[in-house]
mmCIF file of C-alpha atoms in Angstrom:
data_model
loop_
_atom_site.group_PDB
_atom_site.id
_atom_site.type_symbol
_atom_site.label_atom_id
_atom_site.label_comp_id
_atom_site.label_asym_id
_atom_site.label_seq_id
_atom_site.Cartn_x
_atom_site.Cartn_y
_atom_site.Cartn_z
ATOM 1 C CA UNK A 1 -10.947 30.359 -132.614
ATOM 2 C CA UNK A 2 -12.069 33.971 -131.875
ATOM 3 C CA UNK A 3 -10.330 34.910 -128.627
ATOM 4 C CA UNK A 4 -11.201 38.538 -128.552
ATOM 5 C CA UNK A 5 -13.526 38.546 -125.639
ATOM 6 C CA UNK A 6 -10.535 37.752 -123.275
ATOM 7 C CA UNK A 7 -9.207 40.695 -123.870
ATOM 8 C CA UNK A 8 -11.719 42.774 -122.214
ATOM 9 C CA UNK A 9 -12.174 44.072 -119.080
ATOM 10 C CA UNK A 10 -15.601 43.996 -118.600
ATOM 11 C CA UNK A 11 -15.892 40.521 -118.915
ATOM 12 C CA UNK A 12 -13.500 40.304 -115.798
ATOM 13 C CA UNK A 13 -10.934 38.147 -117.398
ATOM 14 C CA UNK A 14 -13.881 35.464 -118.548
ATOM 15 C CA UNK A 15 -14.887 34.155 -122.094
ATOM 16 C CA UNK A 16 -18.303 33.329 -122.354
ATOM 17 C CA UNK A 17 -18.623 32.891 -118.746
ATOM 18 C CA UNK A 18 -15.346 30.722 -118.200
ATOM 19 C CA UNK A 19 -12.133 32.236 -116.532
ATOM 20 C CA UNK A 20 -9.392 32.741 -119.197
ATOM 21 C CA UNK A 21 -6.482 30.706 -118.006
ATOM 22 C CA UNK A 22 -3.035 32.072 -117.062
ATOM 23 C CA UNK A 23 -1.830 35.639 -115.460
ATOM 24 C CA UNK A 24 -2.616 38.437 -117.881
ATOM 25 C CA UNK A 25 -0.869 41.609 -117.647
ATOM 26 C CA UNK A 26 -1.179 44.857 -118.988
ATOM 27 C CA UNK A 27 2.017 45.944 -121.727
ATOM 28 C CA UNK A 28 2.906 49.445 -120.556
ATOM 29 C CA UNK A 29 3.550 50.461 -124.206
ATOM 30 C CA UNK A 30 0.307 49.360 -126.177
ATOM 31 C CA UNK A 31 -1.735 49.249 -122.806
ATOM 32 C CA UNK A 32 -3.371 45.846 -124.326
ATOM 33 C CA UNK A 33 -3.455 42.395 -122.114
ATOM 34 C CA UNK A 34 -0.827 39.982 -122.996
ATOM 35 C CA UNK A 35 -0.218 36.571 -121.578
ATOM 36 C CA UNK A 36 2.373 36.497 -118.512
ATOM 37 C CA UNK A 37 2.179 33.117 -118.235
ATOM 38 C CA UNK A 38 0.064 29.760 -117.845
ATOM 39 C CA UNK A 39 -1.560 28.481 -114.640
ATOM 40 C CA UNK A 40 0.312 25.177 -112.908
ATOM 41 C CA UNK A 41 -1.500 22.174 -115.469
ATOM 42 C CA UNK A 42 -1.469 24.572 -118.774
ATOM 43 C CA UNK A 43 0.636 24.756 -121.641
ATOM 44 C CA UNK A 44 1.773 27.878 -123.676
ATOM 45 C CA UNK A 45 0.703 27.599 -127.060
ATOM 46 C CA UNK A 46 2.578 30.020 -128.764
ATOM 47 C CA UNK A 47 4.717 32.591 -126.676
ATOM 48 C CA UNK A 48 2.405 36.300 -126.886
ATOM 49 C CA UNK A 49 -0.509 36.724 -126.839
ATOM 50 C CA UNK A 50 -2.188 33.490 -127.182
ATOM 51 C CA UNK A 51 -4.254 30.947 -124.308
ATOM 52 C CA UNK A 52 -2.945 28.430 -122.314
ATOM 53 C CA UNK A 53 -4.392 24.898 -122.948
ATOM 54 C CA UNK A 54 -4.734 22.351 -120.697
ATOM 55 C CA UNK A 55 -2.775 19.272 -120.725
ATOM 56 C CA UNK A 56 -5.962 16.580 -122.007
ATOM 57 C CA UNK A 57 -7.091 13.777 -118.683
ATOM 58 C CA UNK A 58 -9.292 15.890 -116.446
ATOM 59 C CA UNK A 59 -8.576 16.457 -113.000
ATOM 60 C CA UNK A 60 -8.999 12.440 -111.879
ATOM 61 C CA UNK A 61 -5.461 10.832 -111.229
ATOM 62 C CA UNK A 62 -5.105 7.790 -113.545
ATOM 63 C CA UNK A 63 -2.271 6.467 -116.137
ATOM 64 C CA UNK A 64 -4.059 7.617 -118.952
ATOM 65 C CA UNK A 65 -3.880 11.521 -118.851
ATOM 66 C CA UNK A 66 -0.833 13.654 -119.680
ATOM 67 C CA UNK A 67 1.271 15.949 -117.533
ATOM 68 C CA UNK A 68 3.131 19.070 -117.858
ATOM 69 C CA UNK A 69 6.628 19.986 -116.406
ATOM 70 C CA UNK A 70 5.752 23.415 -116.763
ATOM 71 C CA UNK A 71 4.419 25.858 -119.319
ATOM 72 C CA UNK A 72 7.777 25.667 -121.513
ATOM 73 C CA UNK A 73 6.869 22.332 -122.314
ATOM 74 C CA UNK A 74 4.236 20.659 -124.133
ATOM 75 C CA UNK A 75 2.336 17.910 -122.174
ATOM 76 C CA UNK A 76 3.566 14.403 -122.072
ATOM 77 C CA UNK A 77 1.902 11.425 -121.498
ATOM 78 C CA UNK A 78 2.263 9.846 -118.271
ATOM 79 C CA UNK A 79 5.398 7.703 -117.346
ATOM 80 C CA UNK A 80 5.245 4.340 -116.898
ATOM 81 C CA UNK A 81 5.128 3.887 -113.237
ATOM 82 C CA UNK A 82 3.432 6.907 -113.080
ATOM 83 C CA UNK A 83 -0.297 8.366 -112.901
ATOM 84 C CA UNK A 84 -1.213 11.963 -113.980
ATOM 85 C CA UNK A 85 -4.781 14.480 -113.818
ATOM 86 C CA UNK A 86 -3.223 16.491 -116.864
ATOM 87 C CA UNK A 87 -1.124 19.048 -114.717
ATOM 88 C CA UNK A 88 1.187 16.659 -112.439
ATOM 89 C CA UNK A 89 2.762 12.906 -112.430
ATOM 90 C CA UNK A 90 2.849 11.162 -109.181
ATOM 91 C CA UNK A 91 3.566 7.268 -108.470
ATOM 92 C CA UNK A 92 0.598 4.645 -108.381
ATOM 93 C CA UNK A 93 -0.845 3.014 -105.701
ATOM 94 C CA UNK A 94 0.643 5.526 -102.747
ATOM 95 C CA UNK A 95 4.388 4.987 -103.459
ATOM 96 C CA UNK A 96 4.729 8.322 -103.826
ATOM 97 C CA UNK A 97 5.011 9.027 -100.023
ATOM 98 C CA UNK A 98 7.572 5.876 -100.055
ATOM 99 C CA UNK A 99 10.436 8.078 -101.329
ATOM 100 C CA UNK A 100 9.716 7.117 -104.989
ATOM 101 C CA UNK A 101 12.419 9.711 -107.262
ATOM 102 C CA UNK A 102 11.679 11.240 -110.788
ATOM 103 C CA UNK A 103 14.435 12.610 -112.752
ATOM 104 C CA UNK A 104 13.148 15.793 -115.042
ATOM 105 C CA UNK A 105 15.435 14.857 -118.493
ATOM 106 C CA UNK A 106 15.488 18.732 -119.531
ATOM 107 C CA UNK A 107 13.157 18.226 -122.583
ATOM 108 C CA UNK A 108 10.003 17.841 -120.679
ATOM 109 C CA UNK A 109 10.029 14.130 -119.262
ATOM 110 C CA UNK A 110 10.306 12.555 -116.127
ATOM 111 C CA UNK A 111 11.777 9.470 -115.628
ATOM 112 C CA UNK A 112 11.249 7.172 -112.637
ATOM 113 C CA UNK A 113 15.169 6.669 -111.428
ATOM 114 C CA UNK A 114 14.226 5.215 -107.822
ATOM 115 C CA UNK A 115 12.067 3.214 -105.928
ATOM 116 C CA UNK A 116 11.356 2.949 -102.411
ATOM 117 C CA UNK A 117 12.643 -0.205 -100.272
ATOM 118 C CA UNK A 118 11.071 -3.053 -100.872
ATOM 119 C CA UNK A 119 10.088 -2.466 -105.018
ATOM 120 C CA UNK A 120 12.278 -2.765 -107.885
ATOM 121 C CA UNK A 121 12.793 -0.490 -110.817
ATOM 122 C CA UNK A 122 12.138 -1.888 -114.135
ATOM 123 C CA UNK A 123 13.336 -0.696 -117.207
#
């Protein structure tokens, strides 16, 4: 698509009324806006100057939408065990304040490694 308007100034950092995801900072050498980095939920498309797109299942938490570690990686679909709102993964039905622990496998993915007391990891 045609991202031109978000590099101007006068639409104060918006596209056709929408805010243009991600920090945007002016290069001291061309003086044009490039892309810093993507807001918590986004993923970098292509490193430059390119948008940020967010990870696809709204902002509802449910096991159907996908989450993102963080803008280095693309988005994943939700763990089992887990449910998402396409910018963070959490545990179902309130274990996550139970001391439920996710292990980050340094490609993206979480894993569930530990439950609280009381539930038992399955495999």
């Amino acid at each position: 698509g045609d991202f031109s308007c978000a590099f101007s100034v006068a639409n104060n950092m918006k596209c056709s009324g929408n805010p243009i995801a991600g920090t945007w900072v002016v290069d001291p050498v061309t003086s044009e806006y490039v892309l810093e980095s993507c807001s918590a939920g986004y993923q970098k498309l292509v490193p430059g100057c390119n948008p940020c797109r967010r990870c696809p299942g709204g902002l509802e938490w449910c096991t159907t939408a996908e989450y993102i570690y963080d803008e280095d990686y693309t988005c994943q679909k939700c763990a089992a065990g887990g449910e998402c709102n396409g910018a963070s993964m959490r545990a179902f039905n309130g274990l996550y304040v139970l001391g439920v622990k996710w292990k980050h496998d340094g490609q993206g993915r979480m894993a569930l490694v530990e439950c609280p007391v009381g539930h038992q990891l399955i495999n």
